[in-house]
Amino acid sequence: MTYRFSAPMTGLKPSAIRELFKITQQPDVISFAAGNPSPDAFPSEELGELSARIFAGMAGFVLQYGLTEGYMPLRDAVTQRLKTQNIGREGDMTVITSGAQQGIELAARVLCDAGDVVLCETPSFIGALNTFRSHGLKLKGVDMDGSGIVPESLESALKTVPNIKILYTVPTFQNPTGITMTLKRREQVLELCAKYGVIIIEDNPYGDLSYDGEPPPAIKSMDTEGIVVYVGSFSKIISPGLRLGYVAAPAPITEKIVVAKQGEDVHTTLFSQVLAHEFMAHYNLDLHIAKCRALYHRKRDLMVCACARYLDADIIKPGGGLFLWGTLKNTDDSMAFYRRALDKKVAFVAGSVFLPDTDGVTPGFRLNFSMPSDEQIGKGIEILGGLI
Amino acid sequence: MTYRFSAPMTGLKPSAIRELFKITQQPDVISFAAGNPSPDAFPSEELGELSARIFAGMAGFVLQYGLTEGYMPLRDAVTQRLKTQNIGREGDMTVITSGAQQGIELAARVLCDAGDVVLCETPSFIGALNTFRSHGLKLKGVDMDGSGIVPESLESALKTVPNIKILYTVPTFQNPTGITMTLKRREQVLELCAKYGVIIIEDNPYGDLSYDGEPPPAIKSMDTEGIVVYVGSFSKIISPGLRLGYVAAPAPITEKIVVAKQGEDVHTTLFSQVLAHEFMAHYNLDLHIAKCRALYHRKRDLMVCACARYLDADIIKPGGGLFLWGTLKNTDDSMAFYRRALDKKVAFVAGSVFLPDTDGVTPGFRLNFSMPSDEQIGKGIEILGGLI
C-alpha cells in the first residue's frame, strides 16, 4: 500500500541528530554529537528520595489526570523564579510543557498558519527548525555575528518578506554556535520586531549554565509591548528524561497554547512536574546549578584547550551552554570531515543540519562537551585534529 | 496588544470537559463528568516499590534523553501483548506516545493537511474532535445505532464528501455512548474504508474494561490492507497521570509519526515508560486489569440500577468502559438539564460537546461511573431524577 502524507510531512526527514543518537549509543564511539547533559549533573539521589516521598504521600494525585496548564505549585515556583530575572509582565501566564520543545511547537502553531514565515538565526536549533517545517511554516534565516543577530539583516527581512509571524531566537549561549547576543543587540531586535508586529519566541534552555559571568538580561525582561514568548526548560539543570519545560507569555497567547496542548497530550506527566517542584521546595536549585556550572565550565575549558592544541579550525569559545562551534578553514562544507570522523568513531554534528535552508552548506560544525568524559574530550579532539 | 492567531486556533474553545474538571474539583460537587479512572484502581503500592528500584538501579538512564520511538523493552512488551489479540501485521511498528491523545493527534497530522476531512461517529470523543479542529481539519459525522457505525451513512459520506483522509472510531465501549460495534459492522466499515482509500484510526482505550464478556476483535486484527492505525493507552489500566499511550501501525505511517513527535516533545517521559514496563515485567497486568474490571463492573451495575430507579430517561447499558449514555425523553437538547444539575451541584457532560457539528444539539448526556463513590452514584442519580 502506498500512503499519502500531509504536504509538510511528505519531505521532512528525522532530525539528523536524533538519528546520530542511535549510532553514538555504541560504546566504542566518542560522541561530541548529542546535546545531552552529563549524567554526573543529575541530582539522582535527591530525586530518588523525593520520588519515594511522592509515592508514599501523593500517589493518587500523581497517577490521576491533571490540569492542562500544569501543576499549580510548579507553575507558581517557575513564575517566582522568573520574576527574580525580571521576566514576566502584568497579565502574563506560565504554563508547563512537555519539554521546551513542546513550548516552541505550541507557540508556533497557535501563532502561524501553514505558509507563514518564521525568521531564525543562521545557524539555529534543528529541533525548532524541524517543528516549524513539520507545520508547513517557511524558514527565513537572519545573519549572525559574534554579537548575535545582525540588526540590518533582520530589518531587511522584516521589510521585504511577506507573512512573517515569528522570530525564533536562542539569544544566550546559542545552540549551535554558543554565541550570546549583546544587550545592545537584544534592544535592537526587540525594537525591530515591535515595529513590524512580529512575535519573538525567546528560547533559553542554557541561560543558567554561564561560565564567564552572567549573560545579559533576557529579551523578555525588556518587553514593554507583550511581544515576547519566553520558553524555558528543566532539561539542562535537572533532567531531560522528565520532559519538563515551560512557557511564560501574555495570557491571550498562553491560553491558546493550553487549548492546543489539550489536544496534544492533555497535560505533562504529573510525576515529573511534582518531582521538579519538590526538588525546588526541598533542595537549593541554585546550589545544584552552581555544581552543574562548575562541571561544565571545566569541560568547556578542557575542550577549548584540546582544540587549541590539536585542531586547526576557528573555534568560538562559548560563555556558557553545552556547545562549541568550529569552522574549517579551507573548505565551504564540513560534511566530508564529518564522514571521515565517523569512520574514525568520532561523532559530532555537521553544521549544515542547523541551516534554515536544507540545501545549504557550511564549514561549521558543532562539538558538545557536556556528555563526553575528560579522556574522550582529549582523545576525540586529537583524532579530529589528525583528520584536518 | 491584539494578537493574531492561526486560523484553526482562532475560534477553538478549550474542551468543555477539561474546563468542567476545574469545577468538579470542588469537594461538595458530585461529578459524573470526568473520564478519570478510580484512584482505587491505581496499583500505587506496586508502582511506588518499582519506582524505588528504578531510581536505585537506572536513574542515569531514566533521567537522560531517550529515543523518540520509545523505550525498546516497553515497545516490545506492547507489541507482544497486541499480538495475543491478533493486532499487528508484518511490517508494522509500535511507538510509544504521550498518552493515546498524542497518538491520535500525530496520526491525524501526518496524514492530513488543513481543510481535509475526518469522518467520526456522532457523537464522538471530544479530545479527538478538538485536536482535529486545532489542525484545521473538517469533521463530518457518521450515524451510529446500537451496533455502531451505520454502513449506509458511512458509504454515503465516502461517496459524496471530497478529501476524506481518515475515519476516526472508538469501536469498543465508545466514548461517550458506551456502544460497541458488532463484528459484522467492523467488517463492513473496514471494507468500505479500504474501497475508498481512507485510513482508519482505531482508538481503543477501554477495550480491556469489559463487564459482560469479551468484545469483538479489533478492526486492526482484520486489516489485510494496512489501512488501520491502532491507538492504545495505559491510562485506564495503569495510570493516566503517567501519560502513556502507543500507536501500532504500518511502518511508513509510524515513521512519519516519529518525525512529527521529535518536533513535538522529543520523546515520552522515560520514567513513565520504564515504570510501565517494570510493572508488566514484575506483576501480572491481566490480574490487575481483572481487579479494575471487577471494580468498574460493580459501579456500572450500581449506576444502571440507580438510573432505572430514579431517572426517567433512555439509558444505554454499556458492556464496558467508563460511561453511561442517557437520552432525555421530552426535549431535543440536554443543556438546560445540565445547567439545572450544576445548580444542584451534580455535574455530567451535556451531549452536545461530543457532536462534530459545534452548533448541534442533542437530548443525550454522558454519565461517568468510575470516579464517583458508590454513595455519590446513588445520591447524584436521585438528584438528577428529581430534575426531570
PDB file of N, CA, C and O in Angstrom, chain B residues 312-352:
ATOM      1  N   ASP B 312     -35.929   9.136  34.674  1.00  0.00           N
ATOM      2  CA  ASP B 312     -36.847   8.882  33.561  1.00  0.00           C
ATOM      3  C   ASP B 312     -36.200   9.320  32.246  1.00  0.00           C
ATOM      4  O   ASP B 312     -36.541  10.355  31.668  1.00  0.00           O
ATOM      5  N   ALA B 313     -35.216   8.524  31.794  1.00  0.00           N
ATOM      6  CA  ALA B 313     -34.513   8.805  30.533  1.00  0.00           C
ATOM      7  C   ALA B 313     -34.131   7.469  29.925  1.00  0.00           C
ATOM      8  O   ALA B 313     -34.094   6.453  30.620  1.00  0.00           O
ATOM      9  N   ASP B 314     -33.871   7.467  28.605  1.00  0.00           N
ATOM     10  CA  ASP B 314     -33.423   6.222  27.963  1.00  0.00           C
ATOM     11  C   ASP B 314     -31.935   6.040  28.220  1.00  0.00           C
ATOM     12  O   ASP B 314     -31.141   6.926  27.925  1.00  0.00           O
ATOM     13  N   ILE B 315     -31.598   4.893  28.751  1.00  0.00           N
ATOM     14  CA  ILE B 315     -30.217   4.628  29.155  1.00  0.00           C
ATOM     15  C   ILE B 315     -29.650   3.491  28.302  1.00  0.00           C
ATOM     16  O   ILE B 315     -30.313   2.479  28.100  1.00  0.00           O
ATOM     17  N   ILE B 316     -28.433   3.669  27.798  1.00  0.00           N
ATOM     18  CA  ILE B 316     -27.739   2.557  27.142  1.00  0.00           C
ATOM     19  C   ILE B 316     -26.823   1.910  28.174  1.00  0.00           C
ATOM     20  O   ILE B 316     -25.928   2.580  28.711  1.00  0.00           O
ATOM     21  N   LYS B 317     -27.063   0.644  28.467  1.00  0.00           N
ATOM     22  CA  LYS B 317     -26.195  -0.075  29.409  1.00  0.00           C
ATOM     23  C   LYS B 317     -24.945  -0.500  28.660  1.00  0.00           C
ATOM     24  O   LYS B 317     -25.010  -1.304  27.729  1.00  0.00           O
ATOM     25  N   PRO B 318     -23.763   0.046  29.053  1.00  0.00           N
ATOM     26  CA  PRO B 318     -22.547  -0.264  28.295  1.00  0.00           C
ATOM     27  C   PRO B 318     -21.955  -1.610  28.716  1.00  0.00           C
ATOM     28  O   PRO B 318     -21.999  -1.973  29.889  1.00  0.00           O
ATOM     29  N   GLY B 319     -21.415  -2.340  27.766  1.00  0.00           N
ATOM     30  CA  GLY B 319     -20.784  -3.624  28.065  1.00  0.00           C
ATOM     31  C   GLY B 319     -19.395  -3.480  28.651  1.00  0.00           C
ATOM     32  O   GLY B 319     -18.750  -4.465  29.006  1.00  0.00           O
ATOM     33  N   GLY B 320     -18.900  -2.244  28.744  1.00  0.00           N
ATOM     34  CA  GLY B 320     -17.568  -1.999  29.287  1.00  0.00           C
ATOM     35  C   GLY B 320     -17.282  -0.515  29.293  1.00  0.00           C
ATOM     36  O   GLY B 320     -18.167   0.302  29.033  1.00  0.00           O
ATOM     37  N   GLY B 321     -16.049  -0.167  29.607  1.00  0.00           N
ATOM     38  CA  GLY B 321     -15.663   1.247  29.596  1.00  0.00           C
ATOM     39  C   GLY B 321     -16.059   1.976  30.857  1.00  0.00           C
ATOM     40  O   GLY B 321     -16.272   1.355  31.904  1.00  0.00           O
ATOM     41  N   LEU B 322     -16.179   3.271  30.762  1.00  0.00           N
ATOM     42  CA  LEU B 322     -16.375   4.103  31.945  1.00  0.00           C
ATOM     43  C   LEU B 322     -17.635   4.954  31.899  1.00  0.00           C
ATOM     44  O   LEU B 322     -17.885   5.726  32.823  1.00  0.00           O
ATOM     45  N   PHE B 323     -18.424   4.823  30.819  1.00  0.00           N
ATOM     46  CA  PHE B 323     -19.509   5.788  30.625  1.00  0.00           C
ATOM     47  C   PHE B 323     -20.853   5.145  30.338  1.00  0.00           C
ATOM     48  O   PHE B 323     -20.938   4.087  29.730  1.00  0.00           O
ATOM     49  N   LEU B 324     -21.869   5.880  30.764  1.00  0.00           N
ATOM     50  CA  LEU B 324     -23.235   5.501  30.515  1.00  0.00           C
ATOM     51  C   LEU B 324     -23.890   6.676  29.793  1.00  0.00           C
ATOM     52  O   LEU B 324     -23.731   7.823  30.196  1.00  0.00           O
ATOM     53  N   TRP B 325     -24.575   6.389  28.702  1.00  0.00           N
ATOM     54  CA  TRP B 325     -25.174   7.447  27.884  1.00  0.00           C
ATOM     55  C   TRP B 325     -26.678   7.452  28.103  1.00  0.00           C
ATOM     56  O   TRP B 325     -27.318   6.402  28.039  1.00  0.00           O
ATOM     57  N   GLY B 326     -27.196   8.616  28.419  1.00  0.00           N
ATOM     58  CA  GLY B 326     -28.638   8.749  28.604  1.00  0.00           C
ATOM     59  C   GLY B 326     -29.224   9.680  27.557  1.00  0.00           C
ATOM     60  O   GLY B 326     -28.525  10.520  27.001  1.00  0.00           O
ATOM     61  N   THR B 327     -30.523   9.510  27.305  1.00  0.00           N
ATOM     62  CA  THR B 327     -31.210  10.400  26.366  1.00  0.00           C
ATOM     63  C   THR B 327     -32.506  10.876  27.015  1.00  0.00           C
ATOM     64  O   THR B 327     -33.322  10.054  27.453  1.00  0.00           O
ATOM     65  N   LEU B 328     -32.667  12.190  27.105  1.00  0.00           N
ATOM     66  CA  LEU B 328     -33.885  12.755  27.689  1.00  0.00           C
ATOM     67  C   LEU B 328     -35.063  12.503  26.748  1.00  0.00           C
ATOM     68  O   LEU B 328     -34.899  12.450  25.527  1.00  0.00           O
ATOM     69  N   LYS B 329     -36.261  12.373  27.342  1.00  0.00           N
ATOM     70  CA  LYS B 329     -37.393  11.948  26.518  1.00  0.00           C
ATOM     71  C   LYS B 329     -38.168  13.094  25.873  1.00  0.00           C
ATOM     72  O   LYS B 329     -38.649  12.973  24.763  1.00  0.00           O
ATOM     73  N   ASN B 330     -38.313  14.203  26.593  1.00  0.00           N
ATOM     74  CA  ASN B 330     -39.236  15.215  26.073  1.00  0.00           C
ATOM     75  C   ASN B 330     -38.563  16.515  25.654  1.00  0.00           C
ATOM     76  O   ASN B 330     -39.125  17.598  25.785  1.00  0.00           O
ATOM     77  N   THR B 331     -37.337  16.403  25.159  1.00  0.00           N
ATOM     78  CA  THR B 331     -36.620  17.592  24.713  1.00  0.00           C
ATOM     79  C   THR B 331     -35.604  17.189  23.648  1.00  0.00           C
ATOM     80  O   THR B 331     -35.229  16.022  23.557  1.00  0.00           O
ATOM     81  N   ASP B 332     -35.163  18.143  22.871  1.00  0.00           N
ATOM     82  CA  ASP B 332     -34.119  17.889  21.874  1.00  0.00           C
ATOM     83  C   ASP B 332     -32.733  18.237  22.405  1.00  0.00           C
ATOM     84  O   ASP B 332     -31.734  17.989  21.738  1.00  0.00           O
ATOM     85  N   ASP B 333     -32.688  18.882  23.557  1.00  0.00           N
ATOM     86  CA  ASP B 333     -31.436  19.497  23.988  1.00  0.00           C
ATOM     87  C   ASP B 333     -31.258  19.284  25.490  1.00  0.00           C
ATOM     88  O   ASP B 333     -32.121  19.674  26.284  1.00  0.00           O
ATOM     89  N   SER B 334     -30.126  18.678  25.882  1.00  0.00           N
ATOM     90  CA  SER B 334     -29.893  18.383  27.295  1.00  0.00           C
ATOM     91  C   SER B 334     -29.226  19.540  28.049  1.00  0.00           C
ATOM     92  O   SER B 334     -28.937  19.413  29.235  1.00  0.00           O
ATOM     93  N   MET B 335     -28.983  20.683  27.385  1.00  0.00           N
ATOM     94  CA  MET B 335     -28.226  21.757  28.037  1.00  0.00           C
ATOM     95  C   MET B 335     -28.943  22.344  29.259  1.00  0.00           C
ATOM     96  O   MET B 335     -28.300  22.646  30.265  1.00  0.00           O
ATOM     97  N   ALA B 336     -30.266  22.515  29.174  1.00  0.00           N
ATOM     98  CA  ALA B 336     -30.990  23.099  30.304  1.00  0.00           C
ATOM     99  C   ALA B 336     -30.908  22.151  31.516  1.00  0.00           C
ATOM    100  O   ALA B 336     -30.690  22.583  32.656  1.00  0.00           O
ATOM    101  N   PHE B 337     -31.047  20.863  31.241  1.00  0.00           N
ATOM    102  CA  PHE B 337     -30.930  19.827  32.285  1.00  0.00           C
ATOM    103  C   PHE B 337     -29.534  19.893  32.922  1.00  0.00           C
ATOM    104  O   PHE B 337     -29.381  19.868  34.156  1.00  0.00           O
ATOM    105  N   TYR B 338     -28.532  20.035  32.079  1.00  0.00           N
ATOM    106  CA  TYR B 338     -27.150  20.132  32.537  1.00  0.00           C
ATOM    107  C   TYR B 338     -26.963  21.318  33.488  1.00  0.00           C
ATOM    108  O   TYR B 338     -26.363  21.203  34.556  1.00  0.00           O
ATOM    109  N   ARG B 339     -27.521  22.472  33.094  1.00  0.00           N
ATOM    110  CA  ARG B 339     -27.344  23.681  33.909  1.00  0.00           C
ATOM    111  C   ARG B 339     -28.091  23.575  35.234  1.00  0.00           C
ATOM    112  O   ARG B 339     -27.571  23.968  36.280  1.00  0.00           O
ATOM    113  N   ARG B 340     -29.276  23.011  35.191  1.00  0.00           N
ATOM    114  CA  ARG B 340     -30.031  22.854  36.443  1.00  0.00           C
ATOM    115  C   ARG B 340     -29.320  21.866  37.370  1.00  0.00           C
ATOM    116  O   ARG B 340     -29.282  22.043  38.581  1.00  0.00           O
ATOM    117  N   ALA B 341     -28.706  20.861  36.788  1.00  0.00           N
ATOM    118  CA  ALA B 341     -27.971  19.877  37.600  1.00  0.00           C
ATOM    119  C   ALA B 341     -26.771  20.532  38.267  1.00  0.00           C
ATOM    120  O   ALA B 341     -26.497  20.302  39.450  1.00  0.00           O
ATOM    121  N   LEU B 342     -26.055  21.367  37.517  1.00  0.00           N
ATOM    122  CA  LEU B 342     -24.896  22.057  38.101  1.00  0.00           C
ATOM    123  C   LEU B 342     -25.331  22.931  39.280  1.00  0.00           C
ATOM    124  O   LEU B 342     -24.628  23.015  40.289  1.00  0.00           O
ATOM    125  N   ASP B 343     -26.506  23.567  39.149  1.00  0.00           N
ATOM    126  CA  ASP B 343     -27.034  24.374  40.264  1.00  0.00           C
ATOM    127  C   ASP B 343     -27.236  23.509  41.503  1.00  0.00           C
ATOM    128  O   ASP B 343     -27.073  23.974  42.626  1.00  0.00           O
ATOM    129  N   LYS B 344     -27.599  22.266  41.281  1.00  0.00           N
ATOM    130  CA  LYS B 344     -27.795  21.325  42.393  1.00  0.00           C
ATOM    131  C   LYS B 344     -26.500  20.591  42.744  1.00  0.00           C
ATOM    132  O   LYS B 344     -26.521  19.572  43.444  1.00  0.00           O
ATOM    133  N   LYS B 345     -25.377  21.068  42.183  1.00  0.00           N
ATOM    134  CA  LYS B 345     -24.051  20.500  42.477  1.00  0.00           C
ATOM    135  C   LYS B 345     -23.882  19.054  41.990  1.00  0.00           C
ATOM    136  O   LYS B 345     -23.218  18.243  42.635  1.00  0.00           O
ATOM    137  N   VAL B 346     -24.543  18.736  40.912  1.00  0.00           N
ATOM    138  CA  VAL B 346     -24.284  17.456  40.245  1.00  0.00           C
ATOM    139  C   VAL B 346     -23.802  17.768  38.818  1.00  0.00           C
ATOM    140  O   VAL B 346     -24.474  18.479  38.077  1.00  0.00           O
ATOM    141  N   ALA B 347     -22.628  17.256  38.470  1.00  0.00           N
ATOM    142  CA  ALA B 347     -22.042  17.558  37.161  1.00  0.00           C
ATOM    143  C   ALA B 347     -22.039  16.321  36.275  1.00  0.00           C
ATOM    144  O   ALA B 347     -21.793  15.211  36.736  1.00  0.00           O
ATOM    145  N   PHE B 348     -22.360  16.539  35.010  1.00  0.00           N
ATOM    146  CA  PHE B 348     -22.154  15.497  33.987  1.00  0.00           C
ATOM    147  C   PHE B 348     -21.830  16.250  32.716  1.00  0.00           C
ATOM    148  O   PHE B 348     -21.622  17.471  32.752  1.00  0.00           O
ATOM    149  N   VAL B 349     -21.759  15.562  31.589  1.00  0.00           N
ATOM    150  CA  VAL B 349     -21.436  16.277  30.355  1.00  0.00           C
ATOM    151  C   VAL B 349     -22.628  16.248  29.411  1.00  0.00           C
ATOM    152  O   VAL B 349     -23.142  15.179  29.072  1.00  0.00           O
ATOM    153  N   ALA B 350     -23.066  17.441  29.022  1.00  0.00           N
ATOM    154  CA  ALA B 350     -24.156  17.550  28.056  1.00  0.00           C
ATOM    155  C   ALA B 350     -23.676  16.998  26.719  1.00  0.00           C
ATOM    156  O   ALA B 350     -22.544  17.248  26.296  1.00  0.00           O
ATOM    157  N   GLY B 351     -24.533  16.252  26.054  1.00  0.00           N
ATOM    158  CA  GLY B 351     -24.124  15.528  24.849  1.00  0.00           C
ATOM    159  C   GLY B 351     -23.636  16.392  23.708  1.00  0.00           C
ATOM    160  O   GLY B 351     -22.854  15.941  22.864  1.00  0.00           O
ATOM    161  N   SER B 352     -24.060  17.645  23.663  1.00  0.00           N
ATOM    162  CA  SER B 352     -23.733  18.483  22.502  1.00  0.00           C
ATOM    163  C   SER B 352     -22.220  18.667  22.329  1.00  0.00           C
ATOM    164  O   SER B 352     -21.758  18.856  21.202  1.00  0.00           O
TER     165      SER B 352
END
